[in-house]
Each structure stands twice: as C-alpha cells, then as structure tokens.
Short mmCIF file of C-alpha atoms and ligand atoms in Angstrom, two decimals:
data_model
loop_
_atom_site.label_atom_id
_atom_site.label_comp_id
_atom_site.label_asym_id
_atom_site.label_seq_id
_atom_site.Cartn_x
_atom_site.Cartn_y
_atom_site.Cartn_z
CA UNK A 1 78.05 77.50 109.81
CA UNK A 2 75.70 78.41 106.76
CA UNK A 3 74.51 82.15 106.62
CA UNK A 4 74.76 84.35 109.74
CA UNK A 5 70.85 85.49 109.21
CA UNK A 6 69.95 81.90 108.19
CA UNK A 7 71.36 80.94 111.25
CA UNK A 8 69.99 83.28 113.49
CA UNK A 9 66.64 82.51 111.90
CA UNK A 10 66.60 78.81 112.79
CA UNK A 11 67.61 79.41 116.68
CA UNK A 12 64.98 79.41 119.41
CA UNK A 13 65.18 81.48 122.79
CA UNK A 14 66.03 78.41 124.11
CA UNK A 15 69.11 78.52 121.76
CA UNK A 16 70.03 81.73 122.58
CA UNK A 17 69.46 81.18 126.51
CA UNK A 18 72.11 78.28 126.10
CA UNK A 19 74.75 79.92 124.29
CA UNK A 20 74.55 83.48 126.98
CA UNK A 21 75.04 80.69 129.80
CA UNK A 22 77.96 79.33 128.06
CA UNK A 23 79.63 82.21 127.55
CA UNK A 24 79.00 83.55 130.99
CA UNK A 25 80.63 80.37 132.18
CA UNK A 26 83.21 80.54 129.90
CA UNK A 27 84.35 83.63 132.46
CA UNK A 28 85.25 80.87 134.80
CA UNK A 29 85.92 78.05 132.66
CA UNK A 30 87.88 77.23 129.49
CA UNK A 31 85.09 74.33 129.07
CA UNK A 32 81.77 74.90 131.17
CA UNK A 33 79.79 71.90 132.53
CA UNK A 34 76.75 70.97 132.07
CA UNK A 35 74.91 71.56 135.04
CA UNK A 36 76.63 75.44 135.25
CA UNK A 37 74.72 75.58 131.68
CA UNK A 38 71.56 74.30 133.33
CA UNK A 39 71.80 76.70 136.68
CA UNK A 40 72.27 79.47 134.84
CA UNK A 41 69.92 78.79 131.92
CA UNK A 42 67.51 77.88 134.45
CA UNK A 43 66.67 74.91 132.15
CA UNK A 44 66.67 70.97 133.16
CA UNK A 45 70.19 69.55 132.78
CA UNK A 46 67.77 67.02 130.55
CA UNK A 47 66.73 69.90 128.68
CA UNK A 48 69.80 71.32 128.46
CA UNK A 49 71.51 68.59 127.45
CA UNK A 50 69.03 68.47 124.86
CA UNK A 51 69.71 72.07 123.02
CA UNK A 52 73.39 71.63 123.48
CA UNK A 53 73.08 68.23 121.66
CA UNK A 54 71.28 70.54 118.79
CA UNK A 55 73.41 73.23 119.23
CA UNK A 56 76.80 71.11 118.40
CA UNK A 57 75.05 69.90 115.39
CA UNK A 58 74.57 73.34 113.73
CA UNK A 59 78.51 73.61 115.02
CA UNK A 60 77.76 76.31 117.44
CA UNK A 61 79.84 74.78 120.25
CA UNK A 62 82.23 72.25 120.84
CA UNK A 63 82.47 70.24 123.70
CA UNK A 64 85.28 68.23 125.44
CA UNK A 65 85.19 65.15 127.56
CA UNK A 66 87.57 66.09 130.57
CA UNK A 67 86.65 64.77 134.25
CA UNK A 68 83.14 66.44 133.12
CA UNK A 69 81.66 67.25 130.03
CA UNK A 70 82.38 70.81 128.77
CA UNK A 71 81.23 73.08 126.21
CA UNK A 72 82.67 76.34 124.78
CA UNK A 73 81.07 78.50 122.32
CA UNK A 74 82.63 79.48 118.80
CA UNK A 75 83.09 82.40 116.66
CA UNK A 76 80.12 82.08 115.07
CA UNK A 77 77.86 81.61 118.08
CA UNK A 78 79.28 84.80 119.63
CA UNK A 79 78.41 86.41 116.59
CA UNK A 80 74.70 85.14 117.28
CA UNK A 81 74.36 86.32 120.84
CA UNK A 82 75.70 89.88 119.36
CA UNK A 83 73.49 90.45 116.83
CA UNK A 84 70.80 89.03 119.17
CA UNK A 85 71.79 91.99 121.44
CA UNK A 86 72.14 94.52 118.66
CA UNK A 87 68.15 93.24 117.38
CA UNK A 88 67.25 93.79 121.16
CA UNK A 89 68.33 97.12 121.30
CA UNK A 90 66.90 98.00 118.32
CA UNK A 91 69.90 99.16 116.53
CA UNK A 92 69.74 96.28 113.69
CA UNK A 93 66.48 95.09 112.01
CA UNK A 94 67.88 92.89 109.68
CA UNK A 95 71.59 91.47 108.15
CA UNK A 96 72.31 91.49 105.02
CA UNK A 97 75.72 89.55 103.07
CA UNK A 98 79.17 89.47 103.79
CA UNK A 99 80.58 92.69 102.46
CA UNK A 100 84.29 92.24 103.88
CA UNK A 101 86.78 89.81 105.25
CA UNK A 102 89.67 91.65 106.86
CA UNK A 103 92.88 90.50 108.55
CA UNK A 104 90.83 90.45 111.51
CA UNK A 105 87.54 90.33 111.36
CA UNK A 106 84.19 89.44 109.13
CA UNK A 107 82.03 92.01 108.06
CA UNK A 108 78.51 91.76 107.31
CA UNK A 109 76.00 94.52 105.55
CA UNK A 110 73.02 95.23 107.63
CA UNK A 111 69.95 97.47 108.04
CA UNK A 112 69.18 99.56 111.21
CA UNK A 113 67.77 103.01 110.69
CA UNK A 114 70.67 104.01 108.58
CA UNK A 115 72.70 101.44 106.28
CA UNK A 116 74.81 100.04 108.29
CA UNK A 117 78.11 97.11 108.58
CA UNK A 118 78.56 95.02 111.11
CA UNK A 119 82.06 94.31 111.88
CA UNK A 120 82.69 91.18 113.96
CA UNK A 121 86.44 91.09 115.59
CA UNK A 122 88.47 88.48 115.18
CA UNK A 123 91.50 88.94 116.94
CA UNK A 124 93.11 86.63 119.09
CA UNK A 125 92.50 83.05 117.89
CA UNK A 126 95.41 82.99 115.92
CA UNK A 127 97.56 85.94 116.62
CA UNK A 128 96.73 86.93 120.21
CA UNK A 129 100.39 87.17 120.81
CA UNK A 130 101.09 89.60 118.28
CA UNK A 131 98.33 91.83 118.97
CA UNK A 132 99.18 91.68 122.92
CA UNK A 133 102.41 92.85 122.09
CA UNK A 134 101.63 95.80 120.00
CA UNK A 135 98.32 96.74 121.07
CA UNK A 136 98.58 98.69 124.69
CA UNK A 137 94.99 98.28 125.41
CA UNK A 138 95.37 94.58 126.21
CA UNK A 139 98.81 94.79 128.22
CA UNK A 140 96.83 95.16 131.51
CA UNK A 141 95.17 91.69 130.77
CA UNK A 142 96.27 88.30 132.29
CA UNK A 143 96.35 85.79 129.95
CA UNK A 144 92.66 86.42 127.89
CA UNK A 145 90.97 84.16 126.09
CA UNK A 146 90.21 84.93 122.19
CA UNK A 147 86.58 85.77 123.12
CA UNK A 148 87.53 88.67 125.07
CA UNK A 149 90.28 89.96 123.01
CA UNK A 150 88.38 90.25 120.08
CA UNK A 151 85.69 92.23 122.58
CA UNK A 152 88.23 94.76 123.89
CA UNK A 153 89.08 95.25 120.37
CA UNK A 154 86.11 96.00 118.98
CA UNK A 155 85.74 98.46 122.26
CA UNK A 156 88.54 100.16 122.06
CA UNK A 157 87.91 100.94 118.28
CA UNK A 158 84.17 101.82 119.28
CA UNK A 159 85.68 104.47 121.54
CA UNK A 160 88.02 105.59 119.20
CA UNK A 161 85.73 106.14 117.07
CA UNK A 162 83.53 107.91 119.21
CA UNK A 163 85.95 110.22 120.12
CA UNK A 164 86.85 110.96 116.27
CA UNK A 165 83.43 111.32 115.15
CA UNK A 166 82.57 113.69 113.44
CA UNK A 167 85.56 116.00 113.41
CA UNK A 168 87.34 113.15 111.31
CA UNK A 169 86.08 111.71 108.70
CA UNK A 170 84.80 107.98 109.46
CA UNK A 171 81.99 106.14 109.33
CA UNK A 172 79.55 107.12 111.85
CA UNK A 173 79.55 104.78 114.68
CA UNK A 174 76.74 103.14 116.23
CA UNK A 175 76.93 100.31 118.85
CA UNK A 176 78.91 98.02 120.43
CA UNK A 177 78.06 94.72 121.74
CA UNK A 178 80.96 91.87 122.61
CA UNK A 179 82.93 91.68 119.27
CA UNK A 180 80.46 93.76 117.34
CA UNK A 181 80.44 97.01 116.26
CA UNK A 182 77.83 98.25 114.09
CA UNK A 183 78.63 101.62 112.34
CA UNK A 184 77.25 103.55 109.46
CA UNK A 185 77.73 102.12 105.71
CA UNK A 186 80.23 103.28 103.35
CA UNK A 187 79.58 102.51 99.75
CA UNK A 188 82.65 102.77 97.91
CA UNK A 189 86.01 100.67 97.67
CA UNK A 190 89.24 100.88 99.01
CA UNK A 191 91.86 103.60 97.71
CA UNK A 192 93.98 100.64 95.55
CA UNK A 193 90.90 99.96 93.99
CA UNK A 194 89.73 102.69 92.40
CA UNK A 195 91.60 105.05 89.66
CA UNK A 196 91.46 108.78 91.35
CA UNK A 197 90.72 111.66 89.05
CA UNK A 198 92.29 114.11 91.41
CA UNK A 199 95.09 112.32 93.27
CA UNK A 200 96.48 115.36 94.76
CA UNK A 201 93.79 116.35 96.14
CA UNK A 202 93.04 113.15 97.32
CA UNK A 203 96.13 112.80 99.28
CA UNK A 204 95.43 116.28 100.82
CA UNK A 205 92.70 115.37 101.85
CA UNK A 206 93.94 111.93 103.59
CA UNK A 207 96.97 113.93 105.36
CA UNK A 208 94.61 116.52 106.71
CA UNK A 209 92.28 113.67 108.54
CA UNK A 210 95.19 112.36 109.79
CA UNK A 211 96.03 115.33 111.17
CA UNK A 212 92.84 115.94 112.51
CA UNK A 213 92.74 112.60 114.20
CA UNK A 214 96.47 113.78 115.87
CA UNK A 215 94.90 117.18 117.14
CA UNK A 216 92.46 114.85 118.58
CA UNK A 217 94.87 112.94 120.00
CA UNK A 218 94.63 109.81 118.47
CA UNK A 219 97.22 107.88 115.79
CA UNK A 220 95.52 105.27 113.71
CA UNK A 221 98.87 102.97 113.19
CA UNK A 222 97.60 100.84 110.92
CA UNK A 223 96.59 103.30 108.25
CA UNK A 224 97.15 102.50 104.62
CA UNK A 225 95.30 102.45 101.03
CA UNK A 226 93.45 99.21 102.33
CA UNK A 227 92.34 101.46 104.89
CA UNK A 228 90.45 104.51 102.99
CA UNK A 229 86.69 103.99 101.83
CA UNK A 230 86.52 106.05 98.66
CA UNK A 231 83.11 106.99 98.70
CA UNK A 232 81.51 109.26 95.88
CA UNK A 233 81.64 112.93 97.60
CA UNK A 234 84.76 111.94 100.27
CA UNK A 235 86.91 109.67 101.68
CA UNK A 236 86.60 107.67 104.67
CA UNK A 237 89.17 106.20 107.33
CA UNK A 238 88.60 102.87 108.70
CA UNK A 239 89.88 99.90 110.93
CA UNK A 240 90.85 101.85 113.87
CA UNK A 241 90.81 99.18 116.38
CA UNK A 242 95.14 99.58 116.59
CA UNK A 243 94.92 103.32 117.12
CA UNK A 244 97.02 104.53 120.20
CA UNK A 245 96.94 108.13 121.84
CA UNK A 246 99.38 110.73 120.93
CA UNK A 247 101.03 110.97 123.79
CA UNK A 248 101.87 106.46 123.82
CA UNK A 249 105.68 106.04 123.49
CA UNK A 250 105.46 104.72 119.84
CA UNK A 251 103.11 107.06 118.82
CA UNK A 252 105.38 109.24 116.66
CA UNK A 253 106.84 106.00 114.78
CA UNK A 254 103.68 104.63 114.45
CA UNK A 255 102.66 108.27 112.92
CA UNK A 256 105.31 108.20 110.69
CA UNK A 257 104.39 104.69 109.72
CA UNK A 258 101.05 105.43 108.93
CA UNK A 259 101.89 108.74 106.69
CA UNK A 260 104.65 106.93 105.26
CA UNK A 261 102.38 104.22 103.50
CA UNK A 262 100.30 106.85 101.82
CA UNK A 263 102.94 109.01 100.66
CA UNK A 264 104.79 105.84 98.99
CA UNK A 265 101.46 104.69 97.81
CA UNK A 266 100.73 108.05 96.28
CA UNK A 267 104.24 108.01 94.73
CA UNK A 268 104.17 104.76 93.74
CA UNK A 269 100.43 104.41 91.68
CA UNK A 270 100.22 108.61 90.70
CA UNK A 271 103.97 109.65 90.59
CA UNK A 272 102.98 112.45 93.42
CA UNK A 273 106.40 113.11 94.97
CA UNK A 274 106.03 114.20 98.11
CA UNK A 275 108.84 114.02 101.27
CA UNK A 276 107.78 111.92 104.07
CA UNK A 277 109.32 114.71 106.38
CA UNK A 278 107.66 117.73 104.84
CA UNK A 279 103.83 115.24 105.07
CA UNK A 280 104.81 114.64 108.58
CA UNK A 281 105.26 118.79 109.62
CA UNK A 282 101.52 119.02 107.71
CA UNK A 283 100.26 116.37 109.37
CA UNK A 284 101.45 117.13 113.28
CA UNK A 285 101.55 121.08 112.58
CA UNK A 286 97.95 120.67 112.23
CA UNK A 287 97.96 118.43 115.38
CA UNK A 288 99.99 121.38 117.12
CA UNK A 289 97.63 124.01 116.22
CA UNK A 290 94.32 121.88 117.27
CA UNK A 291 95.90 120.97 120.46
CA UNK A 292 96.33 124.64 121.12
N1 ADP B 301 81.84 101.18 107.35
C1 ADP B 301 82.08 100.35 106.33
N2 ADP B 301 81.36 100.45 105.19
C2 ADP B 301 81.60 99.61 104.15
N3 ADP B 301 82.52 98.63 104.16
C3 ADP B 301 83.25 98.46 105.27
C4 ADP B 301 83.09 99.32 106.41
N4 ADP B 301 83.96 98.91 107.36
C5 ADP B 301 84.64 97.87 106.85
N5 ADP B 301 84.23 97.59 105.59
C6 ADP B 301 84.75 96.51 104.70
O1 ADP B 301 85.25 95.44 105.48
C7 ADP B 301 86.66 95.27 105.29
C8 ADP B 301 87.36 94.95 106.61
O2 ADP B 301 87.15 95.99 107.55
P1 ADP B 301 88.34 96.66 108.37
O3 ADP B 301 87.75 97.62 109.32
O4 ADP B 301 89.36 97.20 107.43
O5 ADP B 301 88.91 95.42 109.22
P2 ADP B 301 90.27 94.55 109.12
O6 ADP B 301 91.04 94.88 110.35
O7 ADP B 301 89.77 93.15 109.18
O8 ADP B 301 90.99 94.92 107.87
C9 ADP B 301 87.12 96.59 104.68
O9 ADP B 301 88.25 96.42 103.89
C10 ADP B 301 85.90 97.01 103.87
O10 ADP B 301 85.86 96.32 102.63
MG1 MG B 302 91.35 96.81 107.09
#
C-alpha cells in the first residue's frame, strides 16, 4: 500500500462497507465468502464482487480459492477501517507521516484537537507465540487470530494508560479503536538519542515515574532508553502495551528488569554508578508509600 491518508482518500463508502463486512466475518471465518460479504454489506454479490475485485488491486485483501472463494483483510485495511472510526468519532481530522516504526507496531503523526500519534499494533503476525507466552492479557484466549491480538494489545495499553494518566508521566491518551490508539504527541527523541545536560537528574526523574507507575500498581516490563520521549521541559514513558499489575507473579522480575536497563544505561553512556538494589528500594519504597 502507498500512503495511509492517500489511501484512505481514494476509498469510497462502498470500500469501507466491504472491508467492516470482512472483518466481521473474519469472526467466523479465517477466509469469508462472498455472499457473507454481500449479506452483510447489504450490497449485490455482483456488486460486491465488484469492490472486492478493486479492493485486491489496491492490496487491501487477499483472497483464497478453497471450496468457495474467500477473502481476508490485511494490516493495512484494518488500519483503514480504524482511522475511519477514529474520523467518525471525531477524534482525528487528518494524518499526517510516519513518525515511528517499532518492534511492533507503525506509527503515524496526526491532527485531532491536540497533536496527536497514531499507533497501529502489530503484534501477532509474526510473533503471536511469544507475546502469548509473556503477555497475561492474552492467556485467556483460544487460539486468536493476528487481527485480534494486535486489538487486545492496543486495549490493554489504552487502559493502562488510562489508569496512569496523569499521575505518571505519559502521553495523554485519547482513543482506542481495533489496533489503534491515538494519544497525545510527544516531540522529542528517545533517551539514546539525545546527549543529557543533567543526567542525574534525568535518571531521578525516570526512577521516580517508575515508581509512581508501581504505587499505581502497574510495571511497564518493557521499559528501556528506547522507551523515554525526551521532550524539552520532561520526559515521557511510552510503549506500555506489556505492562502487568503489581501484584502478577513476575511482576517483581519484570520490575527489576525494567530498572535494571536504565541504571546500566545510565552507567554505561554518563558513568552514573548507581546499585541496581539501592534503585530498586527507591523505586518500590515509593510504590509502598503510595499504596498506603
Ligand atoms: N506519543 C508519541 N509521540 C511521539 N512519538 C511517538 C509516540 N509514541 C510512539 N512514538 C514513536 O513511535 C515509536 C514506536 O512506538 P512504541 O510505543 O515504542 O512502540 P513499539 O512497541 O513498536 O516500540 C517510538 O519509538 C517513537 O519514536
Ligand atoms: Mg518502543
């Protein structure tokens, strides 16, 4: 696919009534028929046919010749019916470029009343395994498709960050739809990008939202300096969509994880020596005495 807004530009209701009927039928079916795209369109199978014929072409679906002819949507097409649904609502008036390509997910600049990103999960295609195994949000789930992992990801971070916000310092969020999560806009660049004039202050700063984050029962377990917007009056935590509550059973590793890649990344770039023990009694002593 070209540009997301380019994209989105070219498709017609019709278009966008084809792809929601797909995915609804992709509930049911790895591969949905035709005629379950024209029933629940409402559309002629003729006419159907048609915009799916279209639709392939821009490669917004693929299709498979089984018994029947079946079509599945893409990536890129469920990134289309969310920011369809995020125009709707009236939280996004326009999209902007690509600002960020994670591990997993793509992340687009966009305007709603504030600056805002878009952040389109990604999880599941290729390492749905590895996130069902570490992530106990999804444990519940039989065996999910990608399209729905990457939506109870971008949930559970939504809510995460919801709960966070704004005792902790992240980016403000803002909606949710499928995949999507649209959230305030953080100018600034990651912590290994930029050259800190205060280090030690910075690094205060970073243990103390941790902590917060732990008083508010929440570990982020994925934190590290890929992880912290440095904008130009503070810093920002982001990528949450890992985080586990404080009372999971790896929540203390995964604390001492997380605190342990900034402290060696602080020692390692600015020479601050700090113990990973004595971090660890700032970081949940502050948890203690906000849970109290
Ligand atoms: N709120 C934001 N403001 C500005 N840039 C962001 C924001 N959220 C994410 N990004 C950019 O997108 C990249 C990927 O986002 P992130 O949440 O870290 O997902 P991933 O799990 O893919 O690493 C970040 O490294 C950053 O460059
Ligand atoms: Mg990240």
């Amino acid at each position: 696919m070209e540009n997301l807004a380019q994209t989105f530009l070219k498709l017609s209701p019709e278009d966008f009534l084809v792809l929601s009927s797909i995915e609804s039928g992709m509930r049911g079916h790895e591969w949905v028929p035709l005629e379950l795209v024209a029933k629940v369109s409402g559309l002629s199978s003729r006419r159907a046919e048609y915009r799916l014929h279209l639709l392939s072409e821009l490669h917004l679906i693929s299709s498979e010749n089984l018994h029947y002819h079946g079509y599945q949507i893409d990536f890129d097409a469920y990134d289309l019916l969310a920011l369809a649904d995020l125009v709707k609502r009236d939280y996004v008036a326009s999209i902007g470029d690509k600002v960020g390509v994670g591990k997993e997910s793509v992340v687009y600049e966009a305007l709603g009343e504030i600056p805002l990103v878009i952040k389109f999960h990604r999880q599941g295609r290729t390492s749905f395994k590895h996130v069902r195994r570490h992530r106990d949000h999804l444990t519940d789930l039989p065996r999910v498709p990608w399209l729905y992992a990457a939506a109870i990801a971008a949930r559970h971070e939504f809510r995460v960050m919801q709960r966070l916000y704004p005792q902790v310092s992240i980016p403000r969020p803002i909606a949710l739809s499928r995949h999507a999560l649209a959230m305030e806009l953080i100018s600034g660049l990651p912590l290994n990008r930029v050259e800190l004039s205060n280090p030690q202050e910075a690094l205060d700063i970073i243990l103390e939202e941790i902590g917060r984050a732990y008083g508010l029962g929440i570990v982020h377990a994925d934190l590290s300096e890929f992880n912290v917007l440095v904008a130009e009056e503070n810093l920002k935590i982001i990528d949450w969509p890992q985080a586990v509550n404080a009372d999971h059973a790896a929540a203390s590793e995964l604390l001492r994880r997380d605190v342990g890649n900034i402290v060696r990344y602080f020692f390692r770039r600015y020479k601050i020596d700090l113990s990973l023990d004595e971090a660890l009694a700032r970081v949940s002593g502050r948890g203690q005495e906000a849970m109290v």
